[in-house]
Short mmCIF file of C-alpha atoms and ligand atoms in Angstrom, two decimals:
data_model
loop_
_atom_site.label_atom_id
_atom_site.label_comp_id
_atom_site.label_asym_id
_atom_site.label_seq_id
_atom_site.Cartn_x
_atom_site.Cartn_y
_atom_site.Cartn_z
CA MET A 1 -7.94 -9.91 -7.11
CA ARG A 2 -5.50 -10.05 -10.03
CA ARG A 3 -2.68 -9.87 -7.67
CA ARG A 4 -3.85 -12.92 -5.76
CA THR A 5 -4.12 -14.97 -8.93
CA THR A 6 -0.54 -14.10 -9.79
CA VAL A 7 0.64 -15.13 -6.40
CA GLN A 8 -1.31 -18.32 -6.62
CA SER A 9 0.02 -19.19 -10.04
CA LEU A 10 3.50 -18.36 -8.82
CA ILE A 11 2.99 -20.84 -6.02
CA THR A 12 1.83 -23.42 -8.55
CA VAL A 13 4.91 -22.79 -10.65
CA ALA A 14 7.11 -23.02 -7.60
CA THR A 15 5.50 -26.31 -6.57
CA ALA A 16 5.97 -27.65 -10.07
CA LEU A 17 9.58 -26.52 -10.04
CA LEU A 18 10.14 -28.20 -6.71
CA LEU A 19 8.67 -31.37 -8.11
CA ILE A 20 10.92 -31.18 -11.15
CA VAL A 21 13.97 -30.52 -9.03
CA GLY A 22 12.95 -33.37 -6.76
CA THR A 23 12.59 -35.73 -9.69
CA ALA A 24 15.92 -34.66 -11.11
CA ARG A 25 17.52 -35.24 -7.79
CA SER A 26 16.10 -38.69 -7.33
CA LEU A 27 17.13 -39.48 -10.91
CA LEU A 28 20.60 -38.41 -9.98
CA ASP A 29 20.36 -40.56 -6.90
CA ASN A 30 19.43 -43.51 -9.02
CA PHE A 31 22.25 -42.85 -11.37
CA THR A 32 24.76 -42.65 -8.60
CA LEU A 33 23.42 -45.70 -6.88
CA LYS A 34 23.48 -47.83 -9.98
CA SER A 35 26.85 -46.39 -10.59
CA ASN A 36 28.38 -49.54 -12.00
CA ASP A 37 26.54 -48.96 -15.20
CA ARG A 38 28.57 -48.01 -18.22
CA GLN A 39 25.65 -46.00 -19.62
CA ILE A 40 25.92 -43.47 -16.86
CA PHE A 41 29.46 -42.86 -17.83
CA GLN A 42 28.30 -42.17 -21.37
CA PHE A 43 25.40 -40.06 -20.10
CA TYR A 44 27.75 -37.88 -18.11
CA SER A 45 30.14 -37.74 -21.03
CA GLU A 46 27.63 -36.05 -23.36
CA PRO A 47 28.98 -32.62 -24.29
CA GLU A 48 25.80 -30.78 -23.13
CA VAL A 49 26.00 -32.42 -19.76
CA TYR A 50 29.66 -31.63 -19.60
CA ARG A 51 28.97 -27.91 -20.01
CA GLN A 52 26.55 -27.86 -17.10
CA ARG A 53 29.06 -27.83 -14.28
CA ARG A 54 27.53 -29.46 -11.28
CA PRO A 55 28.70 -29.61 -7.70
CA VAL A 56 30.22 -32.81 -6.46
CA PHE A 57 27.35 -34.95 -5.40
CA ALA A 58 28.51 -37.79 -3.25
CA SER A 59 25.96 -40.43 -2.35
CA SER A 60 26.32 -42.87 0.48
CA LYS A 61 27.66 -45.36 -2.09
CA ASP A 62 30.57 -43.00 -2.62
CA GLN A 63 31.83 -43.49 0.89
CA ILE A 64 34.21 -46.13 2.00
CA GLY A 65 33.29 -46.35 5.65
CA GLU A 66 35.88 -46.15 8.41
CA SER A 67 35.54 -49.86 8.91
CA CYS A 68 36.08 -50.71 5.26
CA ASN A 69 39.45 -52.32 4.67
CA VAL A 70 40.02 -51.96 0.93
CA SER A 71 43.31 -53.86 1.14
CA GLY A 72 41.58 -57.20 1.67
CA GLY A 73 39.43 -58.67 -1.08
CA LYS A 74 39.57 -60.41 -4.42
CA TRP A 75 39.71 -59.77 -8.15
CA ILE A 76 36.43 -60.39 -9.97
CA TRP A 77 36.10 -60.86 -13.73
CA ASP A 78 34.13 -57.85 -14.98
CA ASN A 79 34.53 -57.37 -18.70
CA LYS A 80 31.35 -55.27 -18.80
CA THR A 81 32.78 -52.40 -16.79
CA TYR A 82 36.49 -52.72 -17.49
CA PRO A 83 38.65 -51.36 -18.90
CA VAL A 84 37.39 -47.81 -18.23
CA TYR A 85 39.55 -46.48 -21.08
CA THR A 86 41.55 -48.00 -23.89
CA GLU A 87 45.07 -47.51 -25.17
CA GLU A 88 43.69 -45.93 -28.35
CA SER A 89 41.41 -43.53 -26.47
CA CYS A 90 44.25 -42.11 -24.38
CA PRO A 91 46.89 -40.18 -26.32
CA TYR A 92 49.09 -39.71 -23.24
CA LEU A 93 50.18 -43.28 -22.60
CA SER A 94 53.91 -43.87 -22.84
CA ASN A 95 55.59 -46.75 -24.64
CA GLN A 96 56.44 -48.26 -21.29
CA THR A 97 52.83 -48.98 -20.41
CA SER A 98 51.23 -49.55 -23.85
CA CYS A 99 51.36 -53.35 -23.89
CA GLN A 100 48.76 -53.79 -26.63
CA ARG A 101 50.58 -51.42 -28.98
CA ASN A 102 53.77 -53.31 -28.21
CA GLY A 103 52.23 -56.61 -29.28
CA ARG A 104 50.67 -58.17 -26.18
CA PRO A 105 48.24 -60.72 -27.67
CA ASP A 106 45.71 -60.97 -24.79
CA SER A 107 43.87 -58.28 -22.85
CA PHE A 108 42.40 -60.28 -19.97
CA HIS A 109 44.49 -58.31 -17.52
CA GLN A 110 42.40 -55.19 -18.26
CA LYS A 111 39.11 -56.70 -17.17
CA TRP A 112 39.27 -57.41 -13.46
CA ARG A 113 37.55 -55.42 -10.77
CA TRP A 114 38.89 -55.26 -7.22
CA GLN A 115 36.20 -56.31 -4.78
CA PRO A 116 37.12 -55.45 -1.19
CA ASP A 117 35.72 -57.72 1.52
CA GLY A 118 32.58 -56.25 3.02
CA CYS A 119 32.36 -52.99 1.07
CA ASN A 120 32.44 -51.55 -2.43
CA LEU A 121 34.73 -49.04 -4.03
CA PRO A 122 32.79 -46.05 -5.37
CA TRP A 123 32.38 -45.88 -9.12
CA PHE A 124 35.07 -43.65 -10.59
CA ASP A 125 33.37 -40.57 -12.02
CA PRO A 126 35.86 -38.43 -13.96
CA LEU A 127 33.64 -35.35 -13.75
CA LYS A 128 33.43 -35.61 -9.98
CA LEU A 129 37.19 -35.91 -9.81
CA LEU A 130 37.59 -32.81 -11.98
CA ASP A 131 35.24 -30.93 -9.67
CA ILE A 132 37.31 -31.99 -6.69
CA LEU A 133 40.47 -30.89 -8.49
CA SER A 134 39.02 -27.52 -9.55
CA GLY A 135 41.69 -24.87 -9.03
CA LYS A 136 43.94 -27.51 -7.50
CA ARG A 137 47.07 -29.54 -8.19
CA LEU A 138 47.36 -33.27 -7.66
CA MET A 139 50.97 -34.42 -7.83
CA PHE A 140 52.41 -37.94 -7.97
CA ILE A 141 55.99 -38.11 -6.72
CA GLY A 142 58.22 -41.14 -7.14
CA ASP A 143 59.67 -43.53 -9.71
CA SER A 144 58.46 -45.11 -12.97
CA ILE A 145 55.86 -47.19 -11.13
CA GLN A 146 54.43 -43.94 -9.85
CA ARG A 147 54.61 -42.49 -13.35
CA GLY A 148 52.42 -45.40 -14.44
CA GLN A 149 49.86 -44.46 -11.82
CA PHE A 150 50.02 -40.85 -12.99
CA GLU A 151 49.43 -41.93 -16.62
CA SER A 152 46.54 -44.07 -15.48
CA MET A 153 44.92 -41.15 -13.64
CA VAL A 154 45.31 -38.87 -16.65
CA CYS A 155 43.74 -41.51 -18.91
CA MET A 156 40.87 -42.05 -16.50
CA VAL A 157 39.82 -38.38 -16.64
CA GLN A 158 40.99 -37.05 -20.00
CA SER A 159 38.23 -38.56 -22.18
CA VAL A 160 35.54 -36.30 -20.66
CA ILE A 161 37.49 -33.15 -21.55
CA PRO A 162 36.99 -31.84 -25.11
CA GLU A 163 39.95 -31.27 -27.43
CA GLY A 164 41.54 -27.89 -26.95
CA LYS A 165 40.56 -27.76 -23.28
CA LYS A 166 43.37 -30.01 -22.09
CA SER A 167 47.13 -30.02 -22.38
CA PHE A 168 50.11 -32.22 -21.60
CA GLN A 169 53.55 -30.85 -20.99
CA THR A 170 56.89 -32.37 -20.16
CA ILE A 171 59.41 -30.17 -18.41
CA PRO A 172 62.48 -31.95 -17.04
CA THR A 173 61.66 -34.00 -13.92
CA MET A 174 57.96 -33.18 -14.38
CA GLU A 175 55.01 -34.12 -16.54
CA ILE A 176 51.90 -31.98 -16.27
CA PHE A 177 48.37 -32.61 -17.49
CA LYS A 178 45.97 -29.67 -17.32
CA ALA A 179 42.19 -29.46 -17.59
CA GLU A 180 41.87 -25.81 -18.60
CA GLU A 181 38.20 -25.17 -17.79
CA TYR A 182 38.67 -26.55 -14.32
CA ASN A 183 42.07 -24.96 -13.78
CA ALA A 184 43.02 -28.40 -12.49
CA SER A 185 46.32 -30.16 -12.95
CA ILE A 186 47.53 -33.72 -12.51
CA GLU A 187 51.30 -33.85 -12.32
CA PHE A 188 54.19 -36.25 -11.99
CA TYR A 189 57.52 -35.47 -10.37
CA TRP A 190 60.47 -37.84 -10.87
CA ALA A 191 62.11 -38.56 -7.50
CA PRO A 192 62.86 -42.29 -7.34
CA PHE A 193 64.22 -42.13 -3.76
CA ILE A 194 62.05 -39.17 -2.63
CA VAL A 195 65.25 -37.74 -1.11
CA GLU A 196 67.94 -36.55 -3.51
CA SER A 197 70.20 -38.98 -5.37
CA ILE A 198 72.43 -39.22 -8.39
CA SER A 199 69.47 -40.69 -10.30
CA ASP A 200 67.33 -37.56 -10.25
CA HIS A 201 67.82 -36.59 -13.88
CA ALA A 202 64.44 -37.01 -15.61
CA THR A 203 65.66 -39.20 -18.45
CA ASN A 204 69.40 -39.76 -18.19
CA HIS A 205 69.60 -41.37 -14.75
CA THR A 206 72.24 -43.81 -13.68
CA VAL A 207 70.67 -47.18 -13.02
CA LEU A 208 73.63 -49.35 -12.11
CA LYS A 209 75.33 -46.85 -9.83
CA ARG A 210 73.15 -45.64 -6.98
CA LEU A 211 73.95 -43.03 -4.40
CA VAL A 212 71.36 -41.40 -2.17
CA TYR A 213 71.76 -38.21 -0.16
CA LEU A 214 69.81 -39.18 2.91
CA ASP A 215 69.47 -35.71 4.40
CA SER A 216 68.82 -33.75 1.21
CA ILE A 217 65.32 -32.99 0.05
CA THR A 218 64.94 -29.20 -0.05
CA ASN A 219 65.95 -28.82 -3.69
CA GLN A 220 63.21 -30.98 -5.09
CA GLY A 221 60.93 -30.15 -2.18
CA LYS A 222 60.67 -26.61 -3.58
CA SER A 223 58.64 -28.02 -6.46
CA TRP A 224 56.22 -29.73 -4.08
CA GLN A 225 55.48 -26.69 -1.95
CA GLY A 226 51.88 -25.52 -1.95
CA VAL A 227 50.63 -28.50 -3.95
CA ASP A 228 47.10 -29.39 -2.78
CA MET A 229 47.35 -33.18 -2.93
CA LEU A 230 50.67 -35.00 -2.86
CA VAL A 231 50.96 -38.73 -3.53
CA PHE A 232 54.36 -40.21 -2.64
CA GLU A 233 55.88 -43.58 -3.46
CA SER A 234 59.40 -45.01 -3.30
CA TYR A 235 60.51 -48.61 -3.20
CA ALA A 236 61.92 -50.32 -6.29
CA TRP A 237 65.06 -48.21 -6.55
CA TRP A 238 66.08 -49.11 -3.02
CA MET A 239 65.78 -52.83 -3.53
CA TYR A 240 68.65 -53.30 -5.95
CA HIS A 241 71.16 -54.76 -3.51
CA LYS A 242 71.04 -55.38 0.23
CA LYS A 243 73.25 -52.33 0.63
CA ILE A 244 73.17 -48.94 -0.97
CA ASN A 245 75.72 -46.15 -1.14
CA LYS A 246 74.61 -43.19 0.87
CA SER A 247 75.90 -39.87 1.90
CA TYR A 248 74.75 -38.04 4.98
CA GLY A 249 75.94 -34.56 5.71
CA SER A 250 79.15 -33.91 3.79
CA SER A 251 79.07 -35.42 0.31
CA ASP A 252 82.63 -36.80 0.73
CA ASP A 253 81.36 -39.10 3.41
CA ILE A 254 80.09 -41.87 1.12
CA LYS A 255 79.43 -45.23 2.74
CA GLU A 256 77.61 -48.45 2.02
CA TYR A 257 74.56 -48.82 4.19
CA ASN A 258 71.90 -51.46 4.77
CA VAL A 259 68.98 -50.58 2.56
CA THR A 260 66.52 -50.79 5.44
CA THR A 261 68.55 -48.38 7.56
CA ALA A 262 68.99 -45.99 4.65
CA TYR A 263 65.28 -46.19 3.80
CA ARG A 264 64.31 -45.26 7.34
CA TRP A 265 66.63 -42.27 7.33
CA ALA A 266 65.32 -41.11 3.99
CA LEU A 267 61.74 -41.27 5.24
CA GLU A 268 62.72 -39.38 8.38
CA THR A 269 64.14 -36.62 6.21
CA TRP A 270 60.89 -36.66 4.25
CA ALA A 271 58.81 -36.59 7.44
CA ASN A 272 60.72 -33.53 8.68
CA TRP A 273 60.14 -31.84 5.35
CA LEU A 274 56.41 -32.54 5.58
CA GLU A 275 56.18 -31.20 9.11
CA SER A 276 57.75 -27.90 8.18
CA ASN A 277 56.21 -27.45 4.73
CA ILE A 278 52.70 -28.89 4.74
CA ASN A 279 49.63 -27.06 5.96
CA PRO A 280 47.28 -29.88 6.97
CA LEU A 281 44.28 -27.57 6.67
CA THR A 282 44.75 -26.99 2.97
CA GLN A 283 46.99 -29.81 1.80
CA LYS A 284 46.60 -33.56 1.84
CA VAL A 285 49.35 -36.17 1.70
CA TYR A 286 49.13 -39.81 0.56
CA PHE A 287 51.70 -42.58 0.53
CA MET A 288 51.46 -45.62 -1.74
CA SER A 289 52.63 -48.94 -0.35
CA MET A 290 55.08 -51.08 -2.31
CA SER A 291 54.22 -52.30 -5.79
CA PRO A 292 55.22 -55.98 -6.02
CA LYS A 293 57.33 -57.72 -8.66
CA HIS A 294 56.70 -61.19 -10.08
CA LEU A 295 60.13 -62.34 -11.13
CA ARG A 296 60.05 -66.00 -10.09
CA SER A 297 57.17 -68.18 -11.21
CA TRP A 298 58.00 -70.95 -8.72
CA GLU A 299 56.65 -68.71 -6.00
CA TRP A 300 53.10 -69.23 -7.35
CA LYS A 301 53.62 -72.27 -9.60
CA PRO A 302 55.87 -74.66 -7.69
CA GLY A 303 58.31 -76.53 -9.89
CA SER A 304 58.33 -73.97 -12.70
CA ASN A 305 61.30 -71.84 -13.59
CA GLU A 306 59.95 -68.81 -15.43
CA ASN A 307 58.74 -65.33 -14.62
CA CYS A 308 55.59 -63.29 -15.28
CA PHE A 309 55.75 -63.83 -19.04
CA ASN A 310 52.66 -65.51 -20.58
CA GLU A 311 50.66 -65.25 -17.37
CA SER A 312 47.04 -64.44 -18.15
CA TYR A 313 45.15 -64.79 -14.85
CA PRO A 314 45.47 -63.40 -11.34
CA ILE A 315 46.55 -65.66 -8.50
CA GLN A 316 43.57 -67.07 -6.58
CA GLY A 317 43.75 -67.61 -2.85
CA SER A 318 46.26 -66.11 -0.48
CA TYR A 319 49.65 -65.14 -1.82
CA TRP A 320 52.59 -62.95 -0.84
CA GLY A 321 55.79 -63.16 -2.86
CA THR A 322 59.37 -62.34 -2.00
CA GLY A 323 59.10 -59.06 -3.91
CA SER A 324 57.33 -57.15 -1.13
CA SER A 325 59.35 -56.47 1.97
CA PHE A 326 57.50 -56.55 5.30
CA THR A 327 60.50 -54.77 6.83
CA ILE A 328 60.01 -51.80 4.52
CA MET A 329 56.25 -51.90 5.17
CA LYS A 330 56.95 -51.72 8.90
CA ILE A 331 59.35 -48.80 8.48
CA ILE A 332 56.73 -46.83 6.53
CA GLN A 333 54.15 -47.61 9.19
CA ASP A 334 56.52 -46.47 12.00
CA ILE A 335 57.34 -43.21 10.26
CA LEU A 336 53.71 -42.42 9.48
CA GLN A 337 52.69 -43.11 13.08
CA GLU A 338 55.28 -40.69 14.44
CA LEU A 339 54.36 -37.94 11.99
CA LYS A 340 52.63 -34.88 13.40
CA ILE A 341 50.50 -34.46 10.30
CA ASP A 342 48.07 -36.96 8.82
CA VAL A 343 49.32 -38.99 5.88
CA THR A 344 46.91 -41.47 4.31
CA PHE A 345 48.57 -44.79 3.58
CA LEU A 346 47.15 -46.58 0.54
CA ASN A 347 47.92 -50.24 1.07
CA ILE A 348 47.84 -51.64 -2.47
CA THR A 349 50.50 -54.32 -2.04
CA GLN A 350 48.31 -57.31 -1.27
CA MET A 351 45.88 -56.73 -4.15
CA SER A 352 48.76 -56.22 -6.56
CA GLU A 353 50.53 -59.36 -5.30
CA TYR A 354 47.76 -61.40 -6.95
CA ARG A 355 48.36 -59.79 -10.35
CA LYS A 356 51.19 -61.80 -11.88
CA ASP A 357 49.28 -61.44 -15.17
CA ALA A 358 49.33 -57.66 -15.41
CA HIS A 359 53.00 -56.71 -15.83
CA THR A 360 54.42 -55.34 -19.07
CA SER A 361 56.53 -58.48 -19.49
CA VAL A 362 58.10 -58.32 -22.99
CA TYR A 363 55.56 -55.73 -24.15
CA GLY A 364 57.16 -52.69 -22.57
CA GLU A 365 60.50 -51.02 -23.00
CA ARG A 366 64.02 -51.29 -21.68
CA ARG A 367 65.94 -48.16 -20.71
CA GLY A 368 63.49 -46.01 -22.66
CA ILE A 369 63.51 -48.05 -25.89
CA PRO A 370 60.80 -50.56 -26.89
CA LEU A 371 62.07 -54.14 -26.96
CA THR A 372 63.22 -55.49 -30.30
CA LYS A 373 61.67 -58.61 -31.83
CA GLU A 374 64.69 -60.64 -30.76
CA GLN A 375 64.45 -59.39 -27.19
CA ARG A 376 60.73 -60.17 -27.09
CA ALA A 377 61.51 -63.71 -28.11
CA ASP A 378 63.70 -64.09 -25.03
CA PRO A 379 61.36 -63.53 -22.07
CA LYS A 380 63.70 -65.27 -19.60
CA LYS A 381 66.12 -62.44 -20.06
CA PHE A 382 63.92 -59.51 -21.08
CA ALA A 383 60.52 -59.82 -19.41
CA ASP A 384 59.79 -56.82 -17.18
CA CYS A 385 57.86 -58.16 -14.19
CA MET A 386 57.86 -54.89 -12.28
CA HIS A 387 56.03 -52.31 -14.43
CA TRP A 388 52.31 -52.61 -15.20
CA CYS A 389 50.34 -52.52 -18.44
CA LEU A 390 47.72 -49.80 -18.84
CA PRO A 391 44.79 -50.04 -18.65
CA GLY A 392 45.43 -52.29 -15.67
CA VAL A 393 46.25 -52.56 -11.99
CA PRO A 394 47.22 -48.88 -11.40
CA ASP A 395 43.65 -47.92 -12.44
CA THR A 396 42.47 -49.70 -9.30
CA TRP A 397 45.03 -47.88 -7.16
CA ASN A 398 43.53 -44.68 -8.55
CA GLU A 399 40.00 -45.83 -7.77
CA ILE A 400 41.12 -46.15 -4.17
CA LEU A 401 42.86 -42.77 -4.24
CA TYR A 402 39.67 -41.33 -5.76
CA ALA A 403 37.59 -42.78 -2.92
CA HIS A 404 39.82 -40.97 -0.43
CA LEU A 405 39.80 -37.69 -2.39
CA LEU A 406 36.01 -37.86 -2.50
CA GLN A 407 35.83 -38.51 1.21
CA ASN A 408 38.15 -35.63 2.10
CA HIS A 409 36.28 -33.33 -0.22
CA ARG A 410 33.06 -34.07 1.66
CA ASN A 411 34.79 -33.46 4.94
CA PHE A 412 36.00 -30.06 3.74
CA LEU A 413 32.49 -28.98 2.63
C1 LIG B 1 43.14 -55.50 5.88
O1 LIG B 1 43.15 -56.67 5.10
C2 LIG B 1 44.44 -57.20 4.90
C3 LIG B 1 44.33 -58.34 3.94
O2 LIG B 1 43.34 -59.24 4.28
C4 LIG B 1 45.02 -57.61 6.25
O3 LIG B 1 46.31 -58.12 6.07
C5 LIG B 1 45.10 -56.39 7.13
O4 LIG B 1 45.57 -56.74 8.40
C6 LIG B 1 43.73 -55.76 7.26
N1 LIG B 1 43.86 -54.51 7.99
C7 LIG B 1 43.04 -54.19 8.96
C8 LIG B 1 43.29 -52.87 9.60
O5 LIG B 1 42.14 -54.92 9.31
C1 LIG B 2 32.83 -61.39 -21.09
O1 LIG B 2 33.24 -62.54 -20.44
C2 LIG B 2 32.31 -63.61 -20.60
C3 LIG B 2 32.78 -64.74 -19.70
O2 LIG B 2 34.11 -65.05 -19.95
C4 LIG B 2 32.23 -63.99 -22.08
O3 LIG B 2 31.32 -65.04 -22.26
C5 LIG B 2 31.80 -62.77 -22.88
O4 LIG B 2 31.84 -63.06 -24.27
C6 LIG B 2 32.71 -61.59 -22.60
N1 LIG B 2 32.16 -60.41 -23.19
C7 LIG B 2 32.90 -59.53 -23.85
C8 LIG B 2 32.17 -58.33 -24.37
O5 LIG B 2 34.10 -59.67 -24.01
C1 LIG B 3 57.61 -45.00 -28.75
O1 LIG B 3 58.67 -45.65 -29.38
C2 LIG B 3 58.81 -45.34 -30.76
C3 LIG B 3 59.92 -46.22 -31.32
O2 LIG B 3 61.08 -46.13 -30.55
C4 LIG B 3 59.12 -43.87 -30.89
O3 LIG B 3 59.23 -43.52 -32.25
C5 LIG B 3 58.00 -43.07 -30.27
O4 LIG B 3 58.31 -41.69 -30.29
C6 LIG B 3 57.76 -43.50 -28.83
N1 LIG B 3 56.58 -42.86 -28.33
C7 LIG B 3 56.53 -42.23 -27.17
C8 LIG B 3 55.23 -41.67 -26.78
O5 LIG B 3 57.52 -42.12 -26.45
C1 LIG B 4 44.39 -21.92 -10.77
O1 LIG B 4 44.88 -22.86 -9.84
C2 LIG B 4 46.06 -22.46 -9.19
C3 LIG B 4 46.47 -23.58 -8.27
O2 LIG B 4 46.60 -24.76 -8.97
C4 LIG B 4 45.83 -21.18 -8.42
O3 LIG B 4 47.05 -20.78 -7.84
C5 LIG B 4 45.30 -20.12 -9.35
O4 LIG B 4 44.96 -18.99 -8.61
C6 LIG B 4 44.07 -20.60 -10.08
N1 LIG B 4 43.66 -19.63 -11.06
C7 LIG B 4 42.41 -19.22 -11.16
C8 LIG B 4 42.14 -18.23 -12.25
O5 LIG B 4 41.54 -19.64 -10.43
C1 LIG B 5 74.04 -38.85 -19.29
O1 LIG B 5 74.75 -38.62 -18.10
C2 LIG B 5 76.10 -39.05 -18.13
C3 LIG B 5 76.70 -38.92 -16.74
O2 LIG B 5 76.24 -37.78 -16.10
C4 LIG B 5 76.84 -38.20 -19.18
O3 LIG B 5 78.18 -38.62 -19.25
C5 LIG B 5 76.16 -38.41 -20.53
O4 LIG B 5 76.76 -37.56 -21.50
C6 LIG B 5 74.67 -38.09 -20.44
N1 LIG B 5 74.02 -38.47 -21.68
C7 LIG B 5 73.16 -37.67 -22.30
C8 LIG B 5 72.54 -38.21 -23.55
O5 LIG B 5 72.88 -36.57 -21.88
C1 LIG B 6 79.43 -48.09 -3.53
O1 LIG B 6 80.36 -47.32 -4.27
C2 LIG B 6 81.61 -47.98 -4.46
C3 LIG B 6 82.55 -47.00 -5.14
O2 LIG B 6 81.95 -46.43 -6.26
C4 LIG B 6 81.39 -49.23 -5.29
O3 LIG B 6 82.60 -49.95 -5.44
C5 LIG B 6 80.38 -50.13 -4.57
O4 LIG B 6 80.07 -51.26 -5.36
C6 LIG B 6 79.10 -49.36 -4.29
N1 LIG B 6 78.20 -50.17 -3.48
C7 LIG B 6 76.93 -50.40 -3.82
C8 LIG B 6 76.14 -51.24 -2.88
O5 LIG B 6 76.40 -49.97 -4.83
C1 LIG B 7 72.95 -54.54 8.33
O1 LIG B 7 72.45 -55.83 8.02
C2 LIG B 7 73.18 -56.90 8.60
C3 LIG B 7 72.66 -58.19 8.04
O2 LIG B 7 71.29 -58.15 7.89
C4 LIG B 7 73.08 -56.81 10.11
O3 LIG B 7 73.81 -57.83 10.69
C5 LIG B 7 73.62 -55.46 10.55
O4 LIG B 7 73.44 -55.31 11.92
C6 LIG B 7 72.92 -54.33 9.84
N1 LIG B 7 73.56 -53.08 10.14
C7 LIG B 7 72.90 -52.00 10.48
C8 LIG B 7 73.72 -50.79 10.74
O5 LIG B 7 71.68 -51.95 10.53
C1 LIG B 8 51.72 -69.63 -22.94
O1 LIG B 8 51.05 -70.53 -22.08
C2 LIG B 8 50.17 -71.42 -22.76
C3 LIG B 8 49.50 -72.29 -21.71
O2 LIG B 8 49.02 -71.51 -20.66
C4 LIG B 8 50.94 -72.28 -23.73
O3 LIG B 8 50.06 -73.11 -24.43
C5 LIG B 8 51.69 -71.38 -24.70
O4 LIG B 8 52.53 -72.16 -25.52
C6 LIG B 8 52.56 -70.38 -23.95
N1 LIG B 8 53.15 -69.45 -24.89
C7 LIG B 8 54.44 -69.19 -24.94
C8 LIG B 8 54.89 -68.24 -26.00
O5 LIG B 8 55.23 -69.67 -24.14
C1 LIG B 9 49.20 -53.61 4.36
O1 LIG B 9 48.60 -54.80 3.95
C2 LIG B 9 49.36 -55.94 4.25
C3 LIG B 9 48.74 -57.13 3.63
O2 LIG B 9 47.39 -57.02 3.52
C4 LIG B 9 49.48 -56.07 5.75
O3 LIG B 9 50.22 -57.21 6.08
C5 LIG B 9 50.19 -54.85 6.28
O4 LIG B 9 50.25 -54.89 7.67
C6 LIG B 9 49.45 -53.60 5.86
N1 LIG B 9 50.29 -52.48 6.23
C7 LIG B 9 49.90 -51.51 7.00
C8 LIG B 9 50.90 -50.47 7.31
O5 LIG B 9 48.78 -51.44 7.44
#
């Protein structure tokens, strides 16, 4: 008799528990669905919530369907959601990207959301990303544009990690951010040509003289071995002149070569490296398309003769400037198609083409030193229309990368 009562009350408790769990789950559903809400971000950022590690919970809103083309779309003013972090809240931003600190008077460029045609990007949840990166390494490999994307990614996740549980380290050619409790790391590796070159020194690299070793990659490749997620990028350093000095085989054999030919060879060397070093079952490779420059204002404002300085709004309507080479785009596409392993191509060129307003302009640095007052007063000569302010456009690139990481994570489960 007693026994039965116990069982019955146990059943009652279990039913109640199920109900509670069910409610919690649908609450979570609601939270994820209304994921554009800033409050959720704050909710998840509460320390108590932080301590309750939860498995990655990806709702249908978190998926970018096969048919979704995130490259096509438009920038929408969204000062409610953006920026997702601030310069002050992120201690890891470099001088090169900290436009506000360097005196940029407006911050419009921080407040645009990329709206792809026909689908939505999932809301960036730093805790989900940390779960995905648990026990893993995410490495960005490339030039200073890629370093900007790395800084952006670090800033997008670091605020949810308490002091003392995160670290940032610079060891020549690398920068490493670690989330201790997750044993996760986000890293940057300086390799402006991907293959080896005379510009591979982390800080003291020759800019004016360029020489690439088209068949050499194994030295730096050693540092990429075993990394779980690799994100490659290489463009700006190639586009200095129409020709570039290259060496292939013996280092005495130095010749000038068409940039496009040299670029293809470099990517072939890279592709061979991938095929013999990457395990597609445990590692994932991404390639960022070219980041555009906005050096000549007449391309979007006919009759003018300036650059990106004092631009405050994105370009509306269709636009493609001279800064993004279709030839290079085609070469990347060819190489990726021939590859025996899957590389995900993140096509961020078109969306970034619209963003003439988001470069560092005179609010960045030149050869590692912030511009002087006099230099800032001379934008014609000193505006940098290649690098991007943070928060800014690279945050959107990372939202797209995040969408892919989330998708792959689901596929692995
Ligand atoms: C994606 O959209 C871009 C921009 O509208 C377009 O150029 C490209 O061809 C599209 N790609 C696919 C696969 O539809
Ligand atoms: C957001 O933008 C709208 C439209 O430009 C403006 O009216 C509003 O004051 C802005 N809000 C904030 C918080 O900046
Ligand atoms: C930024 O530049 C200033 C002035 O040159 C320098 O003192 C400071 O160390 C730099 N900060 C970083 C993070 O490099
Ligand atoms: C931490 O992550 C690294 C890979 O990034 C892995 O090799 C190592 O075993 C992990 N350590 C623990 C304690 O899980
Ligand atoms: C930078 O590299 C050049 C050429 O390799 C060398 O002459 C120079 O001393 C280096 N400068 C510093 C500060 O290390
Ligand atoms: C290639 O190197 C030679 C010798 O240093 C130099 O004169 C030439 O300008 C370089 N070419 C390019 C395209 O940099
Ligand atoms: C290099 O470029 C020039 C001009 O675009 C072209 O005529 C030549 O055939 C190219 N050479 C090679 C080896 O691709
Ligand atoms: C920036 O552009 C605005 C108009 O868009 C103009 O009024 C202002 O004088 C410009 N500022 C500078 C420093 O050129
Ligand atoms: C990337 O996007 C551009 C513009 O939207 C498009 O023209 C190009 O074909 C795309 N590249 C690839 C490799 O899909």
